């Protein structure tokens, strides 16, 4: 059984939900793609090519300028088929603090896991360091840790699997994030559960 099939089986609430779950997965072998959540900027109306086809986070191969600005860019060093699972609002529709999704190689029964949380709507101009640490990155860490716990409770993942995570923040906030000792301390505090990085670009070497 593939890892994707295992997830659907463990999260199957009813037959209708299992059928819906299939829409939560996107797969690509592209070495460069984007992860976009159309809910990142809900107050800005969509027009033309920007109009989302899905209401939850998903992969894009040819983003429009607006989508590119609101997306996490993923750059892969090796050409492999990778699958993105939209968790929040798709696999799990109930209200709760969860991260956007999970990136993995589906052909592996126990693949390395890369959790994704998008915070591309964070304030870009004159950001407050405290806000970045607490309300943006701090909240994202909680969402990631909570999601991992849900997957473990479902028996979908094990303690022996490698858990990494990436928090997507606008390019304008990357320098501020890198200087924050509070954020680095938060990452160290949670590294036994998950190793976390942040930025507007995610590089995958393997």
Short mmCIF file of C-alpha atoms in Angstrom, two decimals:
data_model
loop_
_atom_site.label_atom_id
_atom_site.label_comp_id
_atom_site.label_asym_id
_atom_site.label_seq_id
_atom_site.Cartn_x
_atom_site.Cartn_y
_atom_site.Cartn_z
CA UNK A 1 0.00 0.00 0.00
CA UNK A 2 1.37 3.43 -0.95
CA UNK A 3 1.77 6.17 1.64
CA UNK A 4 -1.03 8.13 -0.04
CA UNK A 5 -3.38 5.13 0.18
CA UNK A 6 -2.48 4.70 3.85
CA UNK A 7 -3.38 8.32 4.59
CA UNK A 8 -6.75 8.06 2.84
CA UNK A 9 -7.54 4.81 4.67
CA UNK A 10 -6.66 6.18 8.11
CA UNK A 11 -8.52 9.47 7.59
CA UNK A 12 -11.55 7.94 5.88
CA UNK A 13 -14.57 9.24 7.80
CA UNK A 14 -17.01 7.80 5.29
CA UNK A 15 -16.96 6.68 1.62
CA UNK A 16 -17.80 10.20 0.39
CA UNK A 17 -14.88 11.66 2.34
CA UNK A 18 -12.49 9.05 0.92
CA UNK A 19 -13.51 10.05 -2.61
CA UNK A 20 -12.99 13.73 -1.74
CA UNK A 21 -9.54 12.98 -0.27
CA UNK A 22 -8.18 12.11 -3.70
CA UNK A 23 -8.54 15.80 -4.67
CA UNK A 24 -6.26 16.75 -1.79
CA UNK A 25 -3.18 15.25 -3.48
CA UNK A 26 -1.08 16.86 -6.24
CA UNK A 27 1.92 15.07 -7.76
CA UNK A 28 4.72 16.42 -9.94
CA UNK A 29 8.21 15.44 -11.08
CA UNK A 30 9.09 19.05 -11.87
CA UNK A 31 12.26 20.37 -10.27
CA UNK A 32 10.65 23.78 -9.77
CA UNK A 33 7.10 24.34 -8.56
CA UNK A 34 5.05 26.55 -6.25
CA UNK A 35 2.70 25.85 -3.36
CA UNK A 36 -0.17 28.32 -3.24
CA UNK A 37 -3.09 28.81 -0.90
CA UNK A 38 -5.81 31.05 -2.42
CA UNK A 39 -7.00 31.85 1.10
CA UNK A 40 -3.78 33.72 1.91
CA UNK A 41 -5.23 37.05 0.76
CA UNK A 42 -9.02 36.59 0.87
CA UNK A 43 -9.77 40.33 0.95
CA UNK A 44 -8.17 40.93 -2.44
CA UNK A 45 -10.60 39.86 -5.21
CA UNK A 46 -9.41 37.39 -7.82
CA UNK A 47 -9.64 38.17 -11.51
CA UNK A 48 -8.94 36.26 -14.72
CA UNK A 49 -6.10 33.76 -14.54
CA UNK A 50 -5.70 34.33 -10.79
CA UNK A 51 -9.10 32.78 -10.02
CA UNK A 52 -8.39 29.64 -7.94
CA UNK A 53 -9.60 26.23 -9.09
CA UNK A 54 -9.21 24.82 -5.58
CA UNK A 55 -10.13 26.38 -2.24
CA UNK A 56 -7.15 24.93 -0.40
CA UNK A 57 -3.35 24.85 -0.79
CA UNK A 58 -2.12 23.07 -3.93
CA UNK A 59 0.74 22.86 -6.43
CA UNK A 60 1.27 25.28 -9.31
CA UNK A 61 3.65 24.76 -12.22
CA UNK A 62 2.98 28.02 -14.07
CA UNK A 63 1.86 30.61 -11.53
CA UNK A 64 0.66 34.07 -12.51
CA UNK A 65 2.63 37.04 -11.09
CA UNK A 66 0.15 37.37 -8.23
CA UNK A 67 0.19 33.65 -7.46
CA UNK A 68 4.00 33.61 -7.54
CA UNK A 69 4.11 36.45 -5.00
CA UNK A 70 1.72 34.61 -2.68
CA UNK A 71 3.36 31.18 -3.07
CA UNK A 72 6.23 29.23 -1.61
CA UNK A 73 8.72 28.44 -4.38
CA UNK A 74 10.17 24.92 -4.20
CA UNK A 75 13.50 24.24 -5.94
CA UNK A 76 14.57 20.58 -6.21
CA UNK A 77 18.14 19.43 -6.79
CA UNK A 78 17.11 15.97 -8.01
CA UNK A 79 14.29 15.10 -10.40
CA UNK A 80 11.90 12.87 -8.48
CA UNK A 81 8.14 12.50 -8.30
CA UNK A 82 6.87 14.38 -5.26
CA UNK A 83 3.37 14.57 -3.82
CA UNK A 84 1.81 17.47 -1.96
CA UNK A 85 -1.10 16.73 0.36
CA UNK A 86 -3.37 19.61 1.31
CA UNK A 87 -4.24 19.00 4.96
CA UNK A 88 -6.01 22.09 6.27
CA UNK A 89 -9.40 22.56 4.63
CA UNK A 90 -9.16 19.41 2.50
CA UNK A 91 -8.00 16.22 4.20
CA UNK A 92 -9.21 17.71 7.48
CA UNK A 93 -12.13 20.10 7.15
CA UNK A 94 -12.97 20.51 10.82
CA UNK A 95 -11.91 23.73 12.51
CA UNK A 96 -8.52 23.56 14.22
CA UNK A 97 -4.91 24.70 14.25
CA UNK A 98 -3.24 22.72 11.44
CA UNK A 99 -0.57 23.42 8.86
CA UNK A 100 -1.37 23.77 5.16
CA UNK A 101 0.07 20.53 3.90
CA UNK A 102 2.64 17.79 3.59
CA UNK A 103 5.24 17.11 0.88
CA UNK A 104 6.60 13.57 0.41
CA UNK A 105 7.72 10.90 -2.07
CA UNK A 106 4.74 8.59 -2.45
CA UNK A 107 6.59 5.51 -3.72
CA UNK A 108 8.19 5.10 -0.29
CA UNK A 109 6.08 3.31 2.34
CA UNK A 110 7.62 5.41 5.14
CA UNK A 111 8.88 8.52 3.34
CA UNK A 112 10.65 11.49 4.85
CA UNK A 113 8.03 14.09 5.67
CA UNK A 114 8.18 17.80 4.92
CA UNK A 115 5.36 19.79 6.52
CA UNK A 116 4.43 23.13 4.93
CA UNK A 117 2.82 26.15 6.55
CA UNK A 118 2.17 29.25 4.44
CA UNK A 119 2.41 32.68 6.04
CA UNK A 120 2.85 34.63 2.81
CA UNK A 121 0.17 37.09 3.92
CA UNK A 122 2.34 38.30 6.82
CA UNK A 123 2.87 42.05 6.98
CA UNK A 124 5.60 43.01 4.53
CA UNK A 125 6.20 46.69 5.33
CA UNK A 126 7.84 47.79 8.61
CA UNK A 127 7.16 44.46 10.34
CA UNK A 128 7.13 44.24 14.11
CA UNK A 129 9.74 41.67 15.32
CA UNK A 130 7.47 40.61 18.19
CA UNK A 131 4.60 40.01 15.78
CA UNK A 132 6.81 37.95 13.48
CA UNK A 133 8.03 35.85 16.41
CA UNK A 134 4.70 35.29 18.14
CA UNK A 135 1.81 35.69 15.71
CA UNK A 136 3.48 34.52 12.49
CA UNK A 137 6.27 32.02 13.14
CA UNK A 138 5.11 31.09 16.64
CA UNK A 139 1.60 30.29 15.42
CA UNK A 140 3.02 28.37 12.45
CA UNK A 141 5.12 26.17 14.74
CA UNK A 142 2.03 25.34 16.81
CA UNK A 143 0.11 24.44 13.64
CA UNK A 144 2.91 22.15 12.44
CA UNK A 145 3.33 20.37 15.79
CA UNK A 146 -0.45 19.92 16.15
CA UNK A 147 -0.71 18.42 12.66
CA UNK A 148 2.08 15.94 13.32
CA UNK A 149 0.26 14.88 16.49
CA UNK A 150 -2.98 14.28 14.54
CA UNK A 151 -1.19 12.09 11.99
CA UNK A 152 0.45 10.09 14.79
CA UNK A 153 -2.90 9.61 16.54
CA UNK A 154 -4.30 8.22 13.28
CA UNK A 155 -1.38 5.79 13.04
CA UNK A 156 -0.36 7.29 9.70
CA UNK A 157 3.19 8.17 10.70
CA UNK A 158 5.65 6.74 13.21
CA UNK A 159 8.12 8.24 15.66
CA UNK A 160 10.98 6.86 13.56
CA UNK A 161 10.10 8.89 10.44
CA UNK A 162 12.07 12.02 9.62
CA UNK A 163 9.99 15.14 10.20
CA UNK A 164 11.05 18.45 8.72
CA UNK A 165 8.96 21.56 8.18
CA UNK A 166 9.16 24.84 6.31
CA UNK A 167 7.32 28.06 7.12
CA UNK A 168 6.78 30.24 4.05
CA UNK A 169 7.20 33.95 4.75
CA UNK A 170 7.53 36.89 2.31
CA UNK A 171 10.99 37.71 1.00
CA UNK A 172 10.83 41.07 2.79
CA UNK A 173 10.72 39.32 6.18
CA UNK A 174 13.53 36.81 5.64
CA UNK A 175 16.29 39.07 6.98
CA UNK A 176 14.25 39.87 10.10
CA UNK A 177 13.55 36.18 10.68
CA UNK A 178 17.24 35.30 10.34
CA UNK A 179 18.18 37.84 13.04
CA UNK A 180 15.57 36.71 15.55
CA UNK A 181 17.08 34.79 18.46
CA UNK A 182 13.57 34.13 19.79
CA UNK A 183 12.62 32.27 16.60
CA UNK A 184 15.84 30.25 16.61
CA UNK A 185 15.21 29.30 20.24
CA UNK A 186 11.68 28.20 19.33
CA UNK A 187 13.02 25.99 16.55
CA UNK A 188 15.57 24.42 18.92
CA UNK A 189 12.84 23.77 21.50
CA UNK A 190 10.85 21.71 18.99
CA UNK A 191 13.68 20.01 17.08
CA UNK A 192 13.06 16.62 18.76
CA UNK A 193 9.63 16.65 17.11
CA UNK A 194 10.42 18.44 13.86
CA UNK A 195 13.31 20.36 12.29
CA UNK A 196 11.99 23.69 11.04
CA UNK A 197 13.24 26.24 8.53
CA UNK A 198 11.62 29.37 7.07
CA UNK A 199 11.83 31.63 4.02
CA UNK A 200 10.19 32.39 0.68
CA UNK A 201 12.13 29.63 -1.13
CA UNK A 202 12.42 25.98 -0.12
CA UNK A 203 15.40 24.07 -1.54
CA UNK A 204 15.26 20.26 -1.56
CA UNK A 205 18.59 18.61 -2.34
CA UNK A 206 17.54 14.95 -2.40
#
